PDB file of C-alpha atoms in Angstrom:
ATOM      1  CA  UNK A   1      37.393   1.463   0.891  1.00 93.00           C
ATOM      2  CA  UNK A   2      34.774   4.691   0.591  1.00 96.00           C
ATOM      3  CA  UNK A   3      32.592   5.200  -2.099  1.00 98.00           C
ATOM      4  CA  UNK A   4      30.712   8.224  -2.953  1.00 98.00           C
ATOM      5  CA  UNK A   5      28.530   8.497  -5.764  1.00 98.00           C
ATOM      6  CA  UNK A   6      27.747  11.543  -7.402  1.00 98.00           C
ATOM      7  CA  UNK A   7      24.439  11.326  -9.662  1.00 98.00           C
ATOM      8  CA  UNK A   8      20.784  12.146 -10.360  1.00 97.00           C
ATOM      9  CA  UNK A   9      17.727  10.425  -9.149  1.00 97.00           C
ATOM     10  CA  UNK A  10      16.503   9.940 -12.898  1.00 95.00           C
ATOM     11  CA  UNK A  11      19.777   9.781 -14.703  1.00 96.00           C
ATOM     12  CA  UNK A  12      19.779   6.213 -16.306  1.00 96.00           C
ATOM     13  CA  UNK A  13      23.745   5.971 -15.910  1.00 97.00           C
ATOM     14  CA  UNK A  14      23.367   6.984 -12.091  1.00 98.00           C
ATOM     15  CA  UNK A  15      20.677   4.329 -11.985  1.00 98.00           C
ATOM     16  CA  UNK A  16      22.921   1.514 -13.554  1.00 98.00           C
ATOM     17  CA  UNK A  17      25.479   2.475 -11.094  1.00 98.00           C
ATOM     18  CA  UNK A  18      23.190   2.239  -8.029  1.00 98.00           C
ATOM     19  CA  UNK A  19      21.723  -0.962  -8.936  1.00 98.00           C
ATOM     20  CA  UNK A  20      25.104  -2.660  -9.509  1.00 98.00           C
ATOM     21  CA  UNK A  21      26.530  -1.436  -6.179  1.00 98.00           C
ATOM     22  CA  UNK A  22      23.300  -2.470  -4.371  1.00 98.00           C
ATOM     23  CA  UNK A  23      23.173  -6.000  -5.774  1.00 98.00           C
ATOM     24  CA  UNK A  24      26.776  -6.623  -4.766  1.00 98.00           C
ATOM     25  CA  UNK A  25      25.835  -5.168  -1.405  1.00 98.00           C
ATOM     26  CA  UNK A  26      28.634  -2.438  -1.586  1.00 98.00           C
ATOM     27  CA  UNK A  27      27.923   0.473   0.584  1.00 98.00           C
ATOM     28  CA  UNK A  28      28.230   4.056  -0.830  1.00 98.00           C
ATOM     29  CA  UNK A  29      27.560   7.578  -0.035  1.00 98.00           C
ATOM     30  CA  UNK A  30      25.308   9.474  -2.526  1.00 98.00           C
ATOM     31  CA  UNK A  31      25.392  13.120  -3.432  1.00 98.00           C
ATOM     32  CA  UNK A  32      22.744  14.288  -5.807  1.00 97.00           C
ATOM     33  CA  UNK A  33      23.431  16.390  -8.887  1.00 97.00           C
ATOM     34  CA  UNK A  34      20.653  18.199 -10.164  1.00 96.00           C
ATOM     35  CA  UNK A  35      20.787  18.300 -13.803  1.00 94.00           C
ATOM     36  CA  UNK A  36      17.515  20.408 -14.520  1.00 92.00           C
ATOM     37  CA  UNK A  37      19.385  23.303 -12.549  1.00 94.00           C
ATOM     38  CA  UNK A  38      22.602  22.743 -14.115  1.00 94.00           C
ATOM     39  CA  UNK A  39      24.602  21.584 -11.431  1.00 96.00           C
ATOM     40  CA  UNK A  40      26.583  19.471 -13.661  1.00 95.00           C
ATOM     41  CA  UNK A  41      28.175  22.545 -15.241  1.00 94.00           C
ATOM     42  CA  UNK A  42      29.347  24.026 -12.101  1.00 97.00           C
ATOM     43  CA  UNK A  43      33.276  24.611 -11.723  1.00 96.00           C
ATOM     44  CA  UNK A  44      33.063  22.279  -8.331  1.00 95.00           C
ATOM     45  CA  UNK A  45      31.335  19.320 -10.261  1.00 97.00           C
ATOM     46  CA  UNK A  46      33.430  19.628 -13.389  1.00 96.00           C
ATOM     47  CA  UNK A  47      36.621  19.505 -11.281  1.00 95.00           C
ATOM     48  CA  UNK A  48      35.163  15.808 -10.620  1.00 95.00           C
ATOM     49  CA  UNK A  49      34.143  15.343 -13.699  1.00 96.00           C
ATOM     50  CA  UNK A  50      35.383  17.572 -17.099  1.00 97.00           C
ATOM     51  CA  UNK A  51      32.600  16.204 -19.182  1.00 95.00           C
ATOM     52  CA  UNK A  52      30.017  17.722 -17.007  1.00 95.00           C
ATOM     53  CA  UNK A  53      27.972  14.285 -17.014  1.00 95.00           C
ATOM     54  CA  UNK A  54      26.972  11.752 -14.315  1.00 97.00           C
ATOM     55  CA  UNK A  55      27.620   9.632 -12.591  1.00 98.00           C
ATOM     56  CA  UNK A  56      31.105  10.392 -11.392  1.00 98.00           C
ATOM     57  CA  UNK A  57      32.282   7.460  -8.596  1.00 98.00           C
ATOM     58  CA  UNK A  58      34.846   8.667  -5.775  1.00 98.00           C
ATOM     59  CA  UNK A  59      37.049   5.847  -4.646  1.00 98.00           C
ATOM     60  CA  UNK A  60      39.148   6.680  -1.762  1.00 96.00           C
ATOM     61  CA  UNK A  61      40.019  10.232  -3.476  1.00 90.00           C
ATOM     62  CA  UNK A  62      40.132   8.569  -6.967  1.00 97.00           C
ATOM     63  CA  UNK A  63      37.265   9.781  -9.522  1.00 98.00           C
ATOM     64  CA  UNK A  64      35.654   7.247 -12.022  1.00 98.00           C
ATOM     65  CA  UNK A  65      33.617   8.501 -14.583  1.00 98.00           C
ATOM     66  CA  UNK A  66      31.649   6.787 -17.546  1.00 97.00           C
ATOM     67  CA  UNK A  67      29.126   4.475 -16.358  1.00 98.00           C
ATOM     68  CA  UNK A  68      30.189   1.543 -18.459  1.00 97.00           C
ATOM     69  CA  UNK A  69      33.922   1.946 -17.231  1.00 98.00           C
ATOM     70  CA  UNK A  70      32.446   2.218 -13.513  1.00 98.00           C
ATOM     71  CA  UNK A  71      30.376  -0.911 -13.796  1.00 98.00           C
ATOM     72  CA  UNK A  72      33.397  -2.741 -15.147  1.00 98.00           C
ATOM     73  CA  UNK A  73      35.365  -1.621 -12.227  1.00 98.00           C
ATOM     74  CA  UNK A  74      32.531  -2.595  -9.962  1.00 98.00           C
ATOM     75  CA  UNK A  75      32.537  -6.242 -11.416  1.00 98.00           C
ATOM     76  CA  UNK A  76      36.125  -6.602 -11.219  1.00 98.00           C
ATOM     77  CA  UNK A  77      36.619  -5.276  -7.801  1.00 98.00           C
ATOM     78  CA  UNK A  78      33.580  -6.976  -6.205  1.00 98.00           C
ATOM     79  CA  UNK A  79      33.327 -10.366  -7.828  1.00 96.00           C
ATOM     80  CA  UNK A  80      30.539 -11.881  -5.431  1.00 97.00           C
ATOM     81  CA  UNK A  81      27.335 -12.152  -7.237  1.00 98.00           C
ATOM     82  CA  UNK A  82      28.619 -11.809 -10.893  1.00 98.00           C
ATOM     83  CA  UNK A  83      26.754  -9.583 -13.252  1.00 98.00           C
ATOM     84  CA  UNK A  84      28.205 -11.958 -16.372  1.00 98.00           C
ATOM     85  CA  UNK A  85      27.650 -15.454 -16.876  1.00 96.00           C
ATOM     86  CA  UNK A  86      31.107 -17.568 -16.676  1.00 96.00           C
ATOM     87  CA  UNK A  87      30.573 -19.020 -19.956  1.00 96.00           C
ATOM     88  CA  UNK A  88      32.273 -16.806 -22.646  1.00 97.00           C
ATOM     89  CA  UNK A  89      29.697 -16.797 -25.245  1.00 97.00           C
ATOM     90  CA  UNK A  90      27.043 -16.021 -23.034  1.00 97.00           C
ATOM     91  CA  UNK A  91      29.121 -12.991 -21.597  1.00 97.00           C
ATOM     92  CA  UNK A  92      29.388 -11.894 -24.925  1.00 98.00           C
ATOM     93  CA  UNK A  93      25.546 -12.121 -25.461  1.00 98.00           C
ATOM     94  CA  UNK A  94      24.638 -10.437 -22.120  1.00 98.00           C
ATOM     95  CA  UNK A  95      27.151  -7.717 -22.927  1.00 98.00           C
ATOM     96  CA  UNK A  96      25.582  -7.074 -26.570  1.00 98.00           C
ATOM     97  CA  UNK A  97      22.312  -6.684 -25.173  1.00 98.00           C
ATOM     98  CA  UNK A  98      23.411  -4.037 -22.660  1.00 98.00           C
ATOM     99  CA  UNK A  99      25.514  -2.345 -25.394  1.00 98.00           C
ATOM    100  CA  UNK A 100      22.350  -2.218 -27.452  1.00 98.00           C
ATOM    101  CA  UNK A 101      20.783   0.174 -24.617  1.00 98.00           C
ATOM    102  CA  UNK A 102      24.206   2.007 -23.635  1.00 97.00           C
ATOM    103  CA  UNK A 103      25.391   2.551 -27.156  1.00 96.00           C
ATOM    104  CA  UNK A 104      22.048   2.579 -29.202  1.00 95.00           C
ATOM    105  CA  UNK A 105      19.113   3.702 -27.274  1.00 96.00           C
ATOM    106  CA  UNK A 106      20.036   5.562 -23.947  1.00 91.00           C
ATOM    107  CA  UNK A 107      22.377   8.461 -25.769  1.00 87.00           C
ATOM    108  CA  UNK A 108      19.609   9.417 -27.824  1.00 83.00           C
ATOM    109  CA  UNK A 109      17.114  10.331 -25.470  1.00 81.00           C
ATOM    110  CA  UNK A 110      19.079  11.887 -22.341  1.00 78.00           C
ATOM    111  CA  UNK A 111      18.517  15.368 -21.182  1.00 77.00           C
ATOM    112  CA  UNK A 112      20.970  17.334 -23.404  1.00 79.00           C
ATOM    113  CA  UNK A 113      19.937  15.515 -26.458  1.00 79.00           C
ATOM    114  CA  UNK A 114      15.947  16.155 -25.918  1.00 78.00           C
ATOM    115  CA  UNK A 115      16.726  19.632 -25.194  1.00 80.00           C
ATOM    116  CA  UNK A 116      18.706  20.049 -28.491  1.00 78.00           C
ATOM    117  CA  UNK A 117      15.543  18.078 -30.527  1.00 75.00           C
ATOM    118  CA  UNK A 118      12.925  20.502 -28.923  1.00 77.00           C
ATOM    119  CA  UNK A 119      15.040  23.483 -29.963  1.00 82.00           C
ATOM    120  CA  UNK A 120      15.293  22.345 -33.514  1.00 79.00           C
ATOM    121  CA  UNK A 121      11.591  21.651 -33.578  1.00 70.00           C
ATOM    122  CA  UNK A 122      11.031  25.639 -32.869  1.00 78.00           C
ATOM    123  CA  UNK A 123      10.694  24.892 -29.077  1.00 78.00           C
ATOM    124  CA  UNK A 124       7.914  22.412 -29.512  1.00 71.00           C
ATOM    125  CA  UNK A 125       7.191  20.783 -26.170  1.00 75.00           C
ATOM    126  CA  UNK A 126       6.312  17.473 -27.689  1.00 79.00           C
ATOM    127  CA  UNK A 127       9.521  17.189 -30.027  1.00 79.00           C
ATOM    128  CA  UNK A 128      11.649  15.651 -27.206  1.00 81.00           C
ATOM    129  CA  UNK A 129       9.265  13.195 -25.792  1.00 88.00           C
ATOM    130  CA  UNK A 130       8.352  12.311 -29.506  1.00 89.00           C
ATOM    131  CA  UNK A 131      11.988  11.865 -30.456  1.00 86.00           C
ATOM    132  CA  UNK A 132      12.409   9.690 -27.197  1.00 90.00           C
ATOM    133  CA  UNK A 133       9.612   7.117 -27.892  1.00 94.00           C
ATOM    134  CA  UNK A 134      10.632   6.792 -31.608  1.00 93.00           C
ATOM    135  CA  UNK A 135      14.187   5.619 -30.625  1.00 95.00           C
ATOM    136  CA  UNK A 136      13.122   3.660 -27.531  1.00 97.00           C
ATOM    137  CA  UNK A 137      10.624   1.720 -29.729  1.00 97.00           C
ATOM    138  CA  UNK A 138      12.916   1.091 -32.424  1.00 97.00           C
ATOM    139  CA  UNK A 139      15.610  -0.175 -29.971  1.00 97.00           C
ATOM    140  CA  UNK A 140      13.088  -2.306 -27.862  1.00 98.00           C
ATOM    141  CA  UNK A 141      11.957  -4.180 -31.117  1.00 98.00           C
ATOM    142  CA  UNK A 142      15.381  -5.631 -31.223  1.00 98.00           C
ATOM    143  CA  UNK A 143      15.917  -6.481 -27.516  1.00 98.00           C
ATOM    144  CA  UNK A 144      12.937  -8.222 -27.566  1.00 98.00           C
ATOM    145  CA  UNK A 145      13.907 -10.346 -30.185  1.00 98.00           C
ATOM    146  CA  UNK A 146      17.178 -10.878 -28.538  1.00 97.00           C
ATOM    147  CA  UNK A 147      15.210 -11.671 -25.443  1.00 97.00           C
ATOM    148  CA  UNK A 148      13.425 -14.530 -27.293  1.00 96.00           C
ATOM    149  CA  UNK A 149      16.570 -16.036 -28.289  1.00 96.00           C
ATOM    150  CA  UNK A 150      18.266 -15.860 -24.724  1.00 97.00           C
ATOM    151  CA  UNK A 151      17.917 -18.773 -21.861  1.00 93.00           C
ATOM    152  CA  UNK A 152      16.278 -16.653 -19.589  1.00 95.00           C
ATOM    153  CA  UNK A 153      14.240 -18.073 -16.446  1.00 96.00           C
ATOM    154  CA  UNK A 154      11.972 -16.797 -13.683  1.00 95.00           C
ATOM    155  CA  UNK A 155      11.444 -13.740 -15.947  1.00 97.00           C
ATOM    156  CA  UNK A 156      15.017 -12.996 -16.290  1.00 98.00           C
ATOM    157  CA  UNK A 157      16.662 -12.301 -19.589  1.00 98.00           C
ATOM    158  CA  UNK A 158      19.828 -14.701 -19.337  1.00 97.00           C
ATOM    159  CA  UNK A 159      20.030 -17.396 -16.851  1.00 94.00           C
ATOM    160  CA  UNK A 160      17.961 -17.381 -13.328  1.00 95.00           C
ATOM    161  CA  UNK A 161      18.968 -14.228 -12.043  1.00 97.00           C
ATOM    162  CA  UNK A 162      19.619 -10.581 -12.678  1.00 98.00           C
ATOM    163  CA  UNK A 163      22.839  -9.758 -15.317  1.00 98.00           C
ATOM    164  CA  UNK A 164      24.332  -6.865 -16.608  1.00 98.00           C
ATOM    165  CA  UNK A 165      21.388  -6.954 -19.170  1.00 98.00           C
ATOM    166  CA  UNK A 166      18.953  -6.017 -16.291  1.00 98.00           C
ATOM    167  CA  UNK A 167      21.234  -3.436 -15.103  1.00 98.00           C
ATOM    168  CA  UNK A 168      20.970  -1.736 -18.362  1.00 98.00           C
ATOM    169  CA  UNK A 169      16.986  -2.756 -18.734  1.00 98.00           C
ATOM    170  CA  UNK A 170      15.701  -1.235 -15.910  1.00 98.00           C
ATOM    171  CA  UNK A 171      16.622   2.417 -16.346  1.00 98.00           C
ATOM    172  CA  UNK A 172      15.715   2.335 -20.019  1.00 98.00           C
ATOM    173  CA  UNK A 173      12.125   0.918 -19.230  1.00 98.00           C
ATOM    174  CA  UNK A 174      11.946   3.653 -16.586  1.00 98.00           C
ATOM    175  CA  UNK A 175      12.680   6.129 -19.383  1.00 95.00           C
ATOM    176  CA  UNK A 176      10.047   4.359 -21.724  1.00 97.00           C
ATOM    177  CA  UNK A 177       7.189   4.846 -19.157  1.00 97.00           C
ATOM    178  CA  UNK A 178       8.417   8.045 -18.329  1.00 94.00           C
ATOM    179  CA  UNK A 179       7.886   9.087 -22.191  1.00 94.00           C
ATOM    180  CA  UNK A 180       4.693   6.993 -22.604  1.00 96.00           C
ATOM    181  CA  UNK A 181       6.252   4.147 -24.714  1.00 97.00           C
ATOM    182  CA  UNK A 182       3.509   1.317 -25.642  1.00 98.00           C
ATOM    183  CA  UNK A 183       5.183  -1.752 -24.041  1.00 98.00           C
ATOM    184  CA  UNK A 184       2.613  -4.191 -24.886  1.00 98.00           C
ATOM    185  CA  UNK A 185       4.857  -5.461 -27.784  1.00 98.00           C
ATOM    186  CA  UNK A 186       7.815  -6.172 -25.259  1.00 98.00           C
ATOM    187  CA  UNK A 187       6.378  -9.131 -22.988  1.00 98.00           C
ATOM    188  CA  UNK A 188       9.796 -10.538 -22.157  1.00 98.00           C
ATOM    189  CA  UNK A 189      11.348  -7.045 -21.505  1.00 98.00           C
ATOM    190  CA  UNK A 190       8.450  -6.167 -19.165  1.00 98.00           C
ATOM    191  CA  UNK A 191       8.772  -9.642 -17.613  1.00 98.00           C
ATOM    192  CA  UNK A 192      12.548  -9.067 -17.048  1.00 98.00           C
ATOM    193  CA  UNK A 193      12.142  -5.740 -15.745  1.00 98.00           C
ATOM    194  CA  UNK A 194       9.211  -6.857 -13.548  1.00 98.00           C
ATOM    195  CA  UNK A 195      11.330  -9.673 -11.901  1.00 98.00           C
ATOM    196  CA  UNK A 196      14.498  -7.506 -11.398  1.00 98.00           C
ATOM    197  CA  UNK A 197      12.471  -4.392  -9.703  1.00 98.00           C
ATOM    198  CA  UNK A 198      11.039  -7.095  -7.404  1.00 98.00           C
ATOM    199  CA  UNK A 199      14.507  -7.602  -5.837  1.00 98.00           C
ATOM    200  CA  UNK A 200      15.034  -5.602  -2.552  1.00 98.00           C
ATOM    201  CA  UNK A 201      18.304  -4.509  -3.696  1.00 98.00           C
ATOM    202  CA  UNK A 202      17.147  -3.129  -6.954  1.00 98.00           C
ATOM    203  CA  UNK A 203      14.211  -1.465  -5.341  1.00 98.00           C
ATOM    204  CA  UNK A 204      16.492   0.678  -3.065  1.00 98.00           C
ATOM    205  CA  UNK A 205      17.990   1.778  -6.320  1.00 98.00           C
ATOM    206  CA  UNK A 206      15.027   3.075  -8.087  1.00 98.00           C
ATOM    207  CA  UNK A 207      14.830   6.666  -8.787  1.00 98.00           C
ATOM    208  CA  UNK A 208      11.946   7.366  -6.558  1.00 97.00           C
ATOM    209  CA  UNK A 209      13.445   5.979  -3.720  1.00 98.00           C
ATOM    210  CA  UNK A 210      16.477   8.570  -4.038  1.00 98.00           C
ATOM    211  CA  UNK A 211      17.111  11.215  -1.402  1.00 96.00           C
ATOM    212  CA  UNK A 212      17.214  13.875  -4.420  1.00 97.00           C
ATOM    213  CA  UNK A 213      13.818  12.646  -6.009  1.00 95.00           C
ATOM    214  CA  UNK A 214      11.620  15.660  -6.850  1.00 80.00           C
TER     215      UNK A 214
END
């Protein structure tokens, strides 16, 4: 099976996908799509993903889009080192934690939303980062409480190793640091981020370690 991941080094959704593939030991080729330069809007890329978004994952010629669907496919296709607990209640809690990021935090601070926030603010350069900090902090307030209620060990959020919670959390923590969010109120999130990023599989997926990093 040949996998080709089309993504952007700083894209949270691309980062999630790299994390899952690396954790499960699945080899893949990587093709950078420069979002800042607008390569996602090219005819060539839109032939792969009509939405003009990253990531797109080629699987033996078939193309998968939307990171949520891609992550589900990865978990179903490569059951080794599972990212979801076996207990149905715990699985639901991990999924809820991930969805709080994927549905309620991340979409409000991706590139196209930040550009629109800046435009509506009269091209104020600080409008985008301020918007991102607001929504990330609001979401982290809830995530910290969810993490307090979880059964995490060794710094991780659920259980004693990484789950889908960390797959979603690491890219969001990267963006939080990028936009200058005060992380002091979120010790459990910081601990989970640090525990996961210390894993060599996750270190290889970090934005700064990608071939298109600038």
